[in-house]
PDB file of C-alpha atoms in Angstrom:
ATOM      1  CA  UNK N 297     -16.093  27.261  -0.897  1.00 79.00           C
ATOM      2  CA  UNK N 298     -12.982  25.989   0.838  1.00 91.00           C
ATOM      3  CA  UNK N 299     -11.722  22.486   0.060  1.00 97.00           C
ATOM      4  CA  UNK N 300     -10.227  20.580   2.976  1.00 97.00           C
ATOM      5  CA  UNK N 301     -11.071  16.915   2.369  1.00 98.00           C
ATOM      6  CA  UNK N 302     -10.558  15.066  -0.901  1.00 98.00           C
ATOM      7  CA  UNK N 303     -11.756  11.647  -2.030  1.00 98.00           C
ATOM      8  CA  UNK N 304      -9.943   9.889  -4.878  1.00 98.00           C
ATOM      9  CA  UNK N 305     -11.622   7.001  -6.697  1.00 98.00           C
ATOM     10  CA  UNK N 306      -9.109   4.602  -8.203  1.00 96.00           C
ATOM     11  CA  UNK N 307      -5.697   3.672  -6.798  1.00 95.00           C
ATOM     12  CA  UNK N 308      -3.909   3.163 -10.088  1.00 91.00           C
ATOM     13  CA  UNK N 309      -1.110   5.221 -11.594  1.00 89.00           C
ATOM     14  CA  UNK N 310      -3.169   8.412 -11.788  1.00 94.00           C
ATOM     15  CA  UNK N 311      -5.031   7.941  -8.518  1.00 96.00           C
ATOM     16  CA  UNK N 312      -1.928   7.423  -6.390  1.00 95.00           C
ATOM     17  CA  UNK N 313      -0.257  10.426  -8.023  1.00 96.00           C
ATOM     18  CA  UNK N 314      -3.293  12.624  -7.319  1.00 98.00           C
ATOM     19  CA  UNK N 315      -3.437  11.426  -3.693  1.00 98.00           C
ATOM     20  CA  UNK N 316       0.309  12.149  -3.385  1.00 98.00           C
ATOM     21  CA  UNK N 317       0.119  15.789  -4.489  1.00 98.00           C
ATOM     22  CA  UNK N 318      -3.023  16.590  -2.506  1.00 98.00           C
ATOM     23  CA  UNK N 319      -1.649  15.096   0.724  1.00 98.00           C
ATOM     24  CA  UNK N 320       1.648  16.915   0.230  1.00 97.00           C
ATOM     25  CA  UNK N 321      -0.264  20.194  -0.211  1.00 97.00           C
ATOM     26  CA  UNK N 322      -2.029  19.735   3.133  1.00 97.00           C
ATOM     27  CA  UNK N 323      -5.363  18.183   2.137  1.00 98.00           C
ATOM     28  CA  UNK N 324      -6.816  15.170   3.962  1.00 98.00           C
ATOM     29  CA  UNK N 325      -7.171  12.432   1.347  1.00 98.00           C
ATOM     30  CA  UNK N 326      -9.281   9.275   1.292  1.00 98.00           C
ATOM     31  CA  UNK N 327      -8.183   6.894  -1.470  1.00 98.00           C
ATOM     32  CA  UNK N 328     -10.650   4.276  -2.709  1.00 98.00           C
ATOM     33  CA  UNK N 329     -10.331   1.189  -4.861  1.00 97.00           C
ATOM     34  CA  UNK N 330     -12.259  -2.070  -5.187  1.00 94.00           C
ATOM     35  CA  UNK N 331      -9.005  -3.964  -4.518  1.00 93.00           C
ATOM     36  CA  UNK N 332      -7.279  -3.845  -1.133  1.00 93.00           C
ATOM     37  CA  UNK N 333      -4.087  -5.043  -2.816  1.00 94.00           C
ATOM     38  CA  UNK N 334      -4.254  -2.049  -5.164  1.00 94.00           C
ATOM     39  CA  UNK N 335      -4.711   0.284  -2.199  1.00 96.00           C
ATOM     40  CA  UNK N 336      -1.748  -1.226  -0.347  1.00 96.00           C
ATOM     41  CA  UNK N 337       0.426  -1.032  -3.452  1.00 95.00           C
ATOM     42  CA  UNK N 338      -0.673   2.560  -4.057  1.00 96.00           C
ATOM     43  CA  UNK N 339       0.341   3.684  -0.564  1.00 96.00           C
ATOM     44  CA  UNK N 340       3.685   1.922  -1.005  1.00 96.00           C
ATOM     45  CA  UNK N 341       4.197   3.706  -4.338  1.00 96.00           C
ATOM     46  CA  UNK N 342       3.393   7.063  -2.742  1.00 97.00           C
ATOM     47  CA  UNK N 343       5.816   6.340   0.096  1.00 96.00           C
ATOM     48  CA  UNK N 344       8.580   5.394  -2.357  1.00 96.00           C
ATOM     49  CA  UNK N 345       7.994   8.505  -4.463  1.00 96.00           C
ATOM     50  CA  UNK N 346       8.063  10.740  -1.392  1.00 96.00           C
ATOM     51  CA  UNK N 347      11.263   9.011  -0.230  1.00 96.00           C
ATOM     52  CA  UNK N 348      12.761   9.761  -3.642  1.00 94.00           C
ATOM     53  CA  UNK N 349      11.902  13.447  -3.195  1.00 94.00           C
ATOM     54  CA  UNK N 350      13.551  13.399   0.245  1.00 96.00           C
ATOM     55  CA  UNK N 351      16.628  11.708  -1.205  1.00 95.00           C
ATOM     56  CA  UNK N 352      16.942  14.419  -3.837  1.00 94.00           C
ATOM     57  CA  UNK N 353      16.726  17.150  -1.246  1.00 94.00           C
ATOM     58  CA  UNK N 354      13.383  18.440  -2.551  1.00 92.00           C
ATOM     59  CA  UNK N 355      11.411  17.489   0.547  1.00 93.00           C
ATOM     60  CA  UNK N 356      11.987  17.348   4.295  1.00 95.00           C
ATOM     61  CA  UNK N 357      11.367  14.090   6.131  1.00 95.00           C
ATOM     62  CA  UNK N 358       8.810  15.819   8.353  1.00 96.00           C
ATOM     63  CA  UNK N 359       6.844  16.909   5.282  1.00 96.00           C
ATOM     64  CA  UNK N 360       6.931  13.363   3.912  1.00 96.00           C
ATOM     65  CA  UNK N 361       5.661  11.923   7.190  1.00 97.00           C
ATOM     66  CA  UNK N 362       2.926  14.552   7.433  1.00 97.00           C
ATOM     67  CA  UNK N 363       1.761  13.816   3.883  1.00 97.00           C
ATOM     68  CA  UNK N 364       1.576  10.073   4.532  1.00 97.00           C
ATOM     69  CA  UNK N 365      -0.398  10.692   7.729  1.00 97.00           C
ATOM     70  CA  UNK N 366      -3.048  12.564   5.716  1.00 97.00           C
ATOM     71  CA  UNK N 367      -3.817   9.583   3.446  1.00 98.00           C
ATOM     72  CA  UNK N 368      -6.362   6.970   4.455  1.00 97.00           C
ATOM     73  CA  UNK N 369      -7.618   4.127   2.265  1.00 97.00           C
ATOM     74  CA  UNK N 370     -10.961   2.382   1.930  1.00 97.00           C
ATOM     75  CA  UNK N 371     -12.521  -0.266  -0.279  1.00 97.00           C
ATOM     76  CA  UNK N 372     -15.972   1.186   0.468  1.00 97.00           C
ATOM     77  CA  UNK N 373     -16.861   3.851  -2.085  1.00 97.00           C
ATOM     78  CA  UNK N 374     -19.538   5.468   0.102  1.00 96.00           C
ATOM     79  CA  UNK N 375     -16.841   6.476   2.623  1.00 97.00           C
ATOM     80  CA  UNK N 376     -15.850   9.219   0.172  1.00 97.00           C
ATOM     81  CA  UNK N 377     -19.320  10.791   0.215  1.00 96.00           C
ATOM     82  CA  UNK N 378     -18.744  13.513   2.851  1.00 95.00           C
ATOM     83  CA  UNK N 379     -15.573  14.794   1.113  1.00 97.00           C
ATOM     84  CA  UNK N 380     -15.515  18.413  -0.068  1.00 98.00           C
ATOM     85  CA  UNK N 381     -14.072  17.281  -3.403  1.00 98.00           C
ATOM     86  CA  UNK N 382     -14.207  13.890  -5.118  1.00 98.00           C
ATOM     87  CA  UNK N 383     -11.902  13.057  -8.028  1.00 98.00           C
ATOM     88  CA  UNK N 384     -12.830  10.020 -10.098  1.00 98.00           C
ATOM     89  CA  UNK N 385      -9.647   8.476 -11.541  1.00 97.00           C
ATOM     90  CA  UNK N 386     -10.934   5.066 -12.597  1.00 94.00           C
ATOM     91  CA  UNK N 387     -10.356   3.333 -15.922  1.00 88.00           C
ATOM     92  CA  UNK N 388     -11.229   5.255 -19.100  1.00 87.00           C
ATOM     93  CA  UNK N 389     -14.634   3.626 -19.629  1.00 90.00           C
ATOM     94  CA  UNK N 390     -17.735   5.769 -19.527  1.00 93.00           C
ATOM     95  CA  UNK N 391     -20.022   3.042 -18.144  1.00 95.00           C
ATOM     96  CA  UNK N 392     -17.706   2.517 -15.180  1.00 96.00           C
ATOM     97  CA  UNK N 393     -17.582   6.238 -14.458  1.00 97.00           C
ATOM     98  CA  UNK N 394     -21.389   6.529 -14.554  1.00 97.00           C
ATOM     99  CA  UNK N 395     -21.658   3.571 -12.166  1.00 97.00           C
ATOM    100  CA  UNK N 396     -19.220   5.168  -9.715  1.00 97.00           C
ATOM    101  CA  UNK N 397     -21.102   8.466  -9.598  1.00 98.00           C
ATOM    102  CA  UNK N 398     -24.439   6.648  -9.260  1.00 97.00           C
ATOM    103  CA  UNK N 399     -23.148   4.650  -6.279  1.00 97.00           C
ATOM    104  CA  UNK N 400     -21.773   7.795  -4.647  1.00 97.00           C
ATOM    105  CA  UNK N 401     -24.966   9.833  -5.132  1.00 97.00           C
ATOM    106  CA  UNK N 402     -26.897   8.868  -1.954  1.00 97.00           C
ATOM    107  CA  UNK N 403     -23.862   9.546   0.249  1.00 97.00           C
ATOM    108  CA  UNK N 404     -22.731  12.957  -1.025  1.00 97.00           C
ATOM    109  CA  UNK N 405     -22.699  16.063   1.121  1.00 94.00           C
ATOM    110  CA  UNK N 406     -24.595  19.074  -0.158  1.00 94.00           C
ATOM    111  CA  UNK N 407     -21.311  20.924  -0.645  1.00 93.00           C
ATOM    112  CA  UNK N 408     -19.440  18.137  -2.451  1.00 97.00           C
ATOM    113  CA  UNK N 409     -17.896  18.947  -5.831  1.00 98.00           C
ATOM    114  CA  UNK N 410     -17.632  16.011  -8.231  1.00 98.00           C
ATOM    115  CA  UNK N 411     -14.850  15.810 -10.797  1.00 98.00           C
ATOM    116  CA  UNK N 412     -13.477  13.329 -13.294  1.00 98.00           C
ATOM    117  CA  UNK N 413      -9.853  12.870 -14.294  1.00 97.00           C
ATOM    118  CA  UNK N 414     -11.034  11.566 -17.666  1.00 94.00           C
ATOM    119  CA  UNK N 415      -8.661  12.308 -20.500  1.00 90.00           C
ATOM    120  CA  UNK N 416     -11.299  12.380 -23.235  1.00 88.00           C
ATOM    121  CA  UNK N 417     -14.919  11.655 -22.214  1.00 92.00           C
ATOM    122  CA  UNK N 418     -17.622  14.354 -22.320  1.00 95.00           C
ATOM    123  CA  UNK N 419     -17.886  16.194 -19.009  1.00 97.00           C
ATOM    124  CA  UNK N 420     -21.386  17.433 -19.868  1.00 97.00           C
ATOM    125  CA  UNK N 421     -22.549  13.856 -20.424  1.00 96.00           C
ATOM    126  CA  UNK N 422     -20.972  12.576 -17.200  1.00 97.00           C
ATOM    127  CA  UNK N 423     -22.422  15.500 -15.235  1.00 98.00           C
ATOM    128  CA  UNK N 424     -25.918  15.072 -16.673  1.00 97.00           C
ATOM    129  CA  UNK N 425     -26.305  11.704 -14.941  1.00 95.00           C
ATOM    130  CA  UNK N 426     -25.576  13.177 -11.486  1.00 97.00           C
ATOM    131  CA  UNK N 427     -27.696  15.293  -9.121  1.00 96.00           C
ATOM    132  CA  UNK N 428     -25.251  18.234  -9.325  1.00 97.00           C
ATOM    133  CA  UNK N 429     -24.200  19.078 -12.900  1.00 98.00           C
ATOM    134  CA  UNK N 430     -23.518  22.658 -11.752  1.00 98.00           C
ATOM    135  CA  UNK N 431     -20.893  21.308  -9.319  1.00 98.00           C
ATOM    136  CA  UNK N 432     -19.256  18.872 -11.730  1.00 98.00           C
ATOM    137  CA  UNK N 433     -16.062  19.455 -13.738  1.00 98.00           C
ATOM    138  CA  UNK N 434     -13.287  17.766 -15.627  1.00 98.00           C
ATOM    139  CA  UNK N 435     -10.110  17.811 -13.523  1.00 98.00           C
ATOM    140  CA  UNK N 436      -7.477  16.300 -15.789  1.00 97.00           C
ATOM    141  CA  UNK N 437      -4.019  15.756 -14.315  1.00 97.00           C
ATOM    142  CA  UNK N 438      -1.022  14.787 -16.430  1.00 95.00           C
ATOM    143  CA  UNK N 439       1.056  11.662 -15.835  1.00 90.00           C
ATOM    144  CA  UNK N 440       3.197  11.377 -13.722  1.00 92.00           C
ATOM    145  CA  UNK N 441       1.129  13.644 -11.477  1.00 95.00           C
ATOM    146  CA  UNK N 442       3.855  14.595  -8.946  1.00 94.00           C
ATOM    147  CA  UNK N 443       6.135  15.740 -11.792  1.00 94.00           C
ATOM    148  CA  UNK N 444       3.840  17.327 -14.386  1.00 96.00           C
ATOM    149  CA  UNK N 445       2.688  20.863 -13.607  1.00 96.00           C
ATOM    150  CA  UNK N 446      -0.376  21.133 -15.877  1.00 98.00           C
ATOM    151  CA  UNK N 447      -4.000  20.490 -14.890  1.00 98.00           C
ATOM    152  CA  UNK N 448      -6.726  20.846 -17.508  1.00 98.00           C
ATOM    153  CA  UNK N 449      -9.960  22.339 -16.144  1.00 98.00           C
ATOM    154  CA  UNK N 450     -12.976  21.414 -18.246  1.00 98.00           C
ATOM    155  CA  UNK N 451     -16.396  22.955 -17.635  1.00 97.00           C
ATOM    156  CA  UNK N 452     -19.520  21.088 -18.637  1.00 97.00           C
ATOM    157  CA  UNK N 453     -22.378  23.099 -20.078  1.00 97.00           C
ATOM    158  CA  UNK N 454     -23.968  23.410 -16.601  1.00 97.00           C
ATOM    159  CA  UNK N 455     -20.824  23.987 -14.490  1.00 97.00           C
ATOM    160  CA  UNK N 456     -21.205  27.160 -12.429  1.00 97.00           C
ATOM    161  CA  UNK N 457     -18.601  29.873 -11.874  1.00 97.00           C
ATOM    162  CA  UNK N 458     -18.126  29.087  -8.179  1.00 97.00           C
ATOM    163  CA  UNK N 459     -17.110  25.501  -8.949  1.00 97.00           C
ATOM    164  CA  UNK N 460     -14.624  26.639 -11.590  1.00 98.00           C
ATOM    165  CA  UNK N 461     -13.127  29.304  -9.307  1.00 97.00           C
ATOM    166  CA  UNK N 462     -12.860  26.835  -6.434  1.00 97.00           C
ATOM    167  CA  UNK N 463     -10.957  24.295  -8.508  1.00 98.00           C
ATOM    168  CA  UNK N 464      -8.733  26.984  -9.998  1.00 98.00           C
ATOM    169  CA  UNK N 465      -7.735  27.919  -6.450  1.00 97.00           C
ATOM    170  CA  UNK N 466      -7.100  24.260  -5.600  1.00 98.00           C
ATOM    171  CA  UNK N 467      -4.741  23.916  -8.578  1.00 98.00           C
ATOM    172  CA  UNK N 468      -2.796  26.956  -7.366  1.00 97.00           C
ATOM    173  CA  UNK N 469      -2.573  25.472  -3.857  1.00 97.00           C
ATOM    174  CA  UNK N 470      -1.085  22.320  -5.373  1.00 97.00           C
ATOM    175  CA  UNK N 471       1.594  24.476  -7.001  1.00 97.00           C
ATOM    176  CA  UNK N 472       0.407  23.549 -10.476  1.00 98.00           C
ATOM    177  CA  UNK N 473      -0.758  25.528 -13.515  1.00 98.00           C
ATOM    178  CA  UNK N 474      -4.350  25.382 -14.744  1.00 98.00           C
ATOM    179  CA  UNK N 475      -5.372  25.527 -18.399  1.00 97.00           C
ATOM    180  CA  UNK N 476      -9.043  25.888 -19.340  1.00 97.00           C
ATOM    181  CA  UNK N 477     -10.374  23.587 -22.050  1.00 96.00           C
ATOM    182  CA  UNK N 478     -13.792  23.471 -23.662  1.00 95.00           C
ATOM    183  CA  UNK N 479     -15.784  20.255 -23.404  1.00 96.00           C
ATOM    184  CA  UNK N 480     -14.924  18.692 -26.752  1.00 94.00           C
ATOM    185  CA  UNK N 481     -13.487  15.188 -27.242  1.00 93.00           C
ATOM    186  CA  UNK N 482     -10.025  14.752 -25.647  1.00 92.00           C
ATOM    187  CA  UNK N 483      -9.866  18.445 -24.627  1.00 95.00           C
ATOM    188  CA  UNK N 484      -6.511  20.123 -25.470  1.00 96.00           C
ATOM    189  CA  UNK N 485      -3.515  17.950 -24.598  1.00 95.00           C
ATOM    190  CA  UNK N 486      -4.839  14.640 -25.905  1.00 95.00           C
ATOM    191  CA  UNK N 487      -6.580  16.258 -28.884  1.00 96.00           C
ATOM    192  CA  UNK N 488      -3.061  17.175 -30.063  1.00 96.00           C
ATOM    193  CA  UNK N 489      -0.913  14.428 -28.509  1.00 97.00           C
ATOM    194  CA  UNK N 490      -2.892  11.270 -29.340  1.00 97.00           C
ATOM    195  CA  UNK N 491      -3.172  11.857 -33.103  1.00 98.00           C
ATOM    196  CA  UNK N 492       0.615  12.353 -33.124  1.00 98.00           C
ATOM    197  CA  UNK N 493       1.102   9.029 -31.336  1.00 98.00           C
ATOM    198  CA  UNK N 494      -1.439   7.375 -33.649  1.00 98.00           C
ATOM    199  CA  UNK N 495       0.428   8.750 -36.683  1.00 98.00           C
ATOM    200  CA  UNK N 496       3.692   7.359 -35.297  1.00 98.00           C
ATOM    201  CA  UNK N 497       1.994   3.950 -35.064  1.00 98.00           C
ATOM    202  CA  UNK N 498       0.800   4.307 -38.678  1.00 98.00           C
ATOM    203  CA  UNK N 499       4.384   5.150 -39.630  1.00 98.00           C
ATOM    204  CA  UNK N 500       5.461   1.879 -38.021  1.00 98.00           C
ATOM    205  CA  UNK N 501       2.500  -0.041 -39.518  1.00 98.00           C
ATOM    206  CA  UNK N 502       3.330   1.153 -43.039  1.00 98.00           C
ATOM    207  CA  UNK N 503       7.003   0.248 -42.688  1.00 97.00           C
ATOM    208  CA  UNK N 504       8.323   3.801 -42.965  1.00 98.00           C
ATOM    209  CA  UNK N 505      10.503   3.243 -39.913  1.00 97.00           C
ATOM    210  CA  UNK N 506      11.186   0.799 -37.103  1.00 98.00           C
ATOM    211  CA  UNK N 507      10.208   1.393 -33.467  1.00 98.00           C
ATOM    212  CA  UNK N 508      13.757   2.475 -32.714  1.00 97.00           C
ATOM    213  CA  UNK N 509      14.144   4.780 -35.723  1.00 98.00           C
ATOM    214  CA  UNK N 510      10.772   6.477 -35.147  1.00 98.00           C
ATOM    215  CA  UNK N 511      11.494   7.167 -31.482  1.00 98.00           C
ATOM    216  CA  UNK N 512      15.067   8.283 -32.187  1.00 98.00           C
ATOM    217  CA  UNK N 513      13.841  10.644 -34.919  1.00 98.00           C
ATOM    218  CA  UNK N 514      11.356  12.410 -32.649  1.00 98.00           C
ATOM    219  CA  UNK N 515      13.735  12.573 -29.690  1.00 97.00           C
ATOM    220  CA  UNK N 516      16.601  14.039 -31.697  1.00 98.00           C
ATOM    221  CA  UNK N 517      14.740  15.690 -34.557  1.00 98.00           C
ATOM    222  CA  UNK N 518      11.936  17.339 -32.587  1.00 97.00           C
ATOM    223  CA  UNK N 519      13.650  17.491 -29.170  1.00 97.00           C
ATOM    224  CA  UNK N 520      10.965  15.356 -27.518  1.00 96.00           C
ATOM    225  CA  UNK N 521      12.012  13.922 -24.118  1.00 95.00           C
ATOM    226  CA  UNK N 522      10.841  10.464 -25.232  1.00 96.00           C
ATOM    227  CA  UNK N 523       9.752   9.026 -28.544  1.00 97.00           C
ATOM    228  CA  UNK N 524       6.038   8.675 -29.361  1.00 98.00           C
ATOM    229  CA  UNK N 525       6.026   4.870 -29.185  1.00 98.00           C
ATOM    230  CA  UNK N 526       7.890   4.864 -25.881  1.00 98.00           C
ATOM    231  CA  UNK N 527       5.398   7.450 -24.642  1.00 97.00           C
ATOM    232  CA  UNK N 528       2.461   5.322 -25.818  1.00 98.00           C
ATOM    233  CA  UNK N 529       3.831   2.400 -23.793  1.00 97.00           C
ATOM    234  CA  UNK N 530       4.165   4.683 -20.770  1.00 94.00           C
ATOM    235  CA  UNK N 531       0.576   5.944 -21.082  1.00 92.00           C
ATOM    236  CA  UNK N 532      -0.847   2.495 -21.833  1.00 94.00           C
ATOM    237  CA  UNK N 533      -1.877   1.357 -25.309  1.00 97.00           C
ATOM    238  CA  UNK N 534      -5.418   0.596 -24.111  1.00 95.00           C
ATOM    239  CA  UNK N 535      -5.740   4.203 -22.939  1.00 92.00           C
ATOM    240  CA  UNK N 536      -4.361   5.496 -26.253  1.00 96.00           C
ATOM    241  CA  UNK N 537      -6.871   3.376 -28.165  1.00 96.00           C
ATOM    242  CA  UNK N 538      -9.767   4.488 -25.943  1.00 92.00           C
ATOM    243  CA  UNK N 539      -8.927   8.162 -26.533  1.00 93.00           C
ATOM    244  CA  UNK N 540      -8.564   7.685 -30.296  1.00 96.00           C
ATOM    245  CA  UNK N 541     -11.961   5.965 -30.363  1.00 95.00           C
ATOM    246  CA  UNK N 542     -13.519   8.894 -28.484  1.00 92.00           C
ATOM    247  CA  UNK N 543     -11.978  11.321 -30.991  1.00 95.00           C
ATOM    248  CA  UNK N 544     -13.032   9.243 -33.984  1.00 96.00           C
ATOM    249  CA  UNK N 545     -16.600   8.748 -32.763  1.00 94.00           C
ATOM    250  CA  UNK N 546     -17.023  12.227 -31.278  1.00 93.00           C
ATOM    251  CA  UNK N 547     -15.664  14.249 -34.195  1.00 94.00           C
ATOM    252  CA  UNK N 548     -16.586  11.886 -37.060  1.00 95.00           C
ATOM    253  CA  UNK N 549     -13.372  12.626 -38.941  1.00 96.00           C
ATOM    254  CA  UNK N 550     -11.342   9.831 -40.561  1.00 96.00           C
ATOM    255  CA  UNK N 551      -8.083  11.507 -39.549  1.00 96.00           C
ATOM    256  CA  UNK N 552      -8.755  10.201 -36.032  1.00 97.00           C
ATOM    257  CA  UNK N 553      -9.167   6.544 -37.108  1.00 98.00           C
ATOM    258  CA  UNK N 554      -7.106   4.392 -34.722  1.00 98.00           C
ATOM    259  CA  UNK N 555      -4.272   2.577 -36.438  1.00 98.00           C
ATOM    260  CA  UNK N 556      -5.079  -1.159 -36.891  1.00 98.00           C
ATOM    261  CA  UNK N 557      -1.688  -2.004 -35.379  1.00 98.00           C
ATOM    262  CA  UNK N 558      -2.640  -0.180 -32.148  1.00 98.00           C
ATOM    263  CA  UNK N 559      -5.849  -2.217 -32.017  1.00 98.00           C
ATOM    264  CA  UNK N 560      -3.885  -5.420 -32.619  1.00 98.00           C
ATOM    265  CA  UNK N 561      -1.469  -4.731 -29.749  1.00 98.00           C
ATOM    266  CA  UNK N 562      -4.372  -4.061 -27.391  1.00 98.00           C
ATOM    267  CA  UNK N 563      -6.130  -7.248 -28.526  1.00 98.00           C
ATOM    268  CA  UNK N 564      -2.924  -9.149 -27.731  1.00 98.00           C
ATOM    269  CA  UNK N 565      -2.839  -7.670 -24.228  1.00 97.00           C
ATOM    270  CA  UNK N 566       0.417  -5.892 -25.034  1.00 98.00           C
ATOM    271  CA  UNK N 567      -0.498  -2.636 -23.328  1.00 97.00           C
ATOM    272  CA  UNK N 568       2.955  -1.196 -22.656  1.00 97.00           C
ATOM    273  CA  UNK N 569       4.908  -0.888 -19.456  1.00 95.00           C
ATOM    274  CA  UNK N 570       2.090  -2.069 -17.198  1.00 93.00           C
ATOM    275  CA  UNK N 571       1.993  -5.472 -18.924  1.00 96.00           C
ATOM    276  CA  UNK N 572       5.761  -5.488 -19.660  1.00 97.00           C
ATOM    277  CA  UNK N 573       5.168  -5.628 -23.429  1.00 97.00           C
ATOM    278  CA  UNK N 574       4.023  -3.052 -25.931  1.00 98.00           C
ATOM    279  CA  UNK N 575       6.078  -1.443 -28.656  1.00 98.00           C
ATOM    280  CA  UNK N 576       8.985  -2.463 -26.417  1.00 98.00           C
ATOM    281  CA  UNK N 577       9.530  -5.628 -24.404  1.00 98.00           C
ATOM    282  CA  UNK N 578      10.334  -4.622 -20.805  1.00 98.00           C
ATOM    283  CA  UNK N 579      10.923  -8.088 -19.353  1.00 96.00           C
ATOM    284  CA  UNK N 580      14.707  -7.812 -19.511  1.00 95.00           C
ATOM    285  CA  UNK N 581      17.215  -5.336 -18.158  1.00 94.00           C
ATOM    286  CA  UNK N 582      16.936  -3.137 -21.271  1.00 96.00           C
ATOM    287  CA  UNK N 583      13.719  -2.464 -23.254  1.00 97.00           C
ATOM    288  CA  UNK N 584      13.826  -4.245 -26.634  1.00 97.00           C
ATOM    289  CA  UNK N 585      11.703  -3.057 -29.611  1.00 97.00           C
ATOM    290  CA  UNK N 586       9.022  -5.588 -30.552  1.00 96.00           C
ATOM    291  CA  UNK N 587       9.022  -4.547 -34.228  1.00 93.00           C
TER     292      UNK N 587
END
């Protein structure tokens, strides 16, 4: 089937990035959130990011204006029902995701494909609670969405070939690269990335190195663009902890046990950049390590 209209649930960091790339690629996008303030801020973020692309000579002003004209916002979830494709990009909590799909169910078109941008939760389990498990997939974008070229495509046990082929074509239209992952906890990227971040936190917890020395070592010693603790702050420490818990519970292997220090930071509400404190303190002009 051909995808023309796209609904995005959640106007946070991932949701606004997904809306950005779809609108820029010519899709009509409806962005939903329970907060009107979040929707307004999301549109402003998209506008600023598009302006940045124009300023760098990567985008024409006419293309920016056309993309913005394709984005509408709504605080009413049912407005997304008639969309050809719906992408759930809400917080990484399974109960919330189930509730979203349950509320959408009575309003969906027969043709609508449902997807989740979850970074770790079982696609088969999410799909099983809907009326269309054959037209349900994991559609995992990387952060920041406008910059990162990878999209993980995750089939549930019931996902049919037409749904997979349709979403593969959508990824190509976006100018991104698809990678197929099987439906196991955290899929590919986070199955590899999160244990590395968790091990970096253990390295800090055990006093092997400071925040600064750990990040410097991985930037210069492994040629990573940012250190693992800086990256954890960028992702959000609550998200990192949620993914590690999914890995630990789903695979029952102690090597995935979340570091107690990660849990402690989350309990303190120090979640990284979005709360201005994590492994770095971002309240000043220059980030300062907190340990």
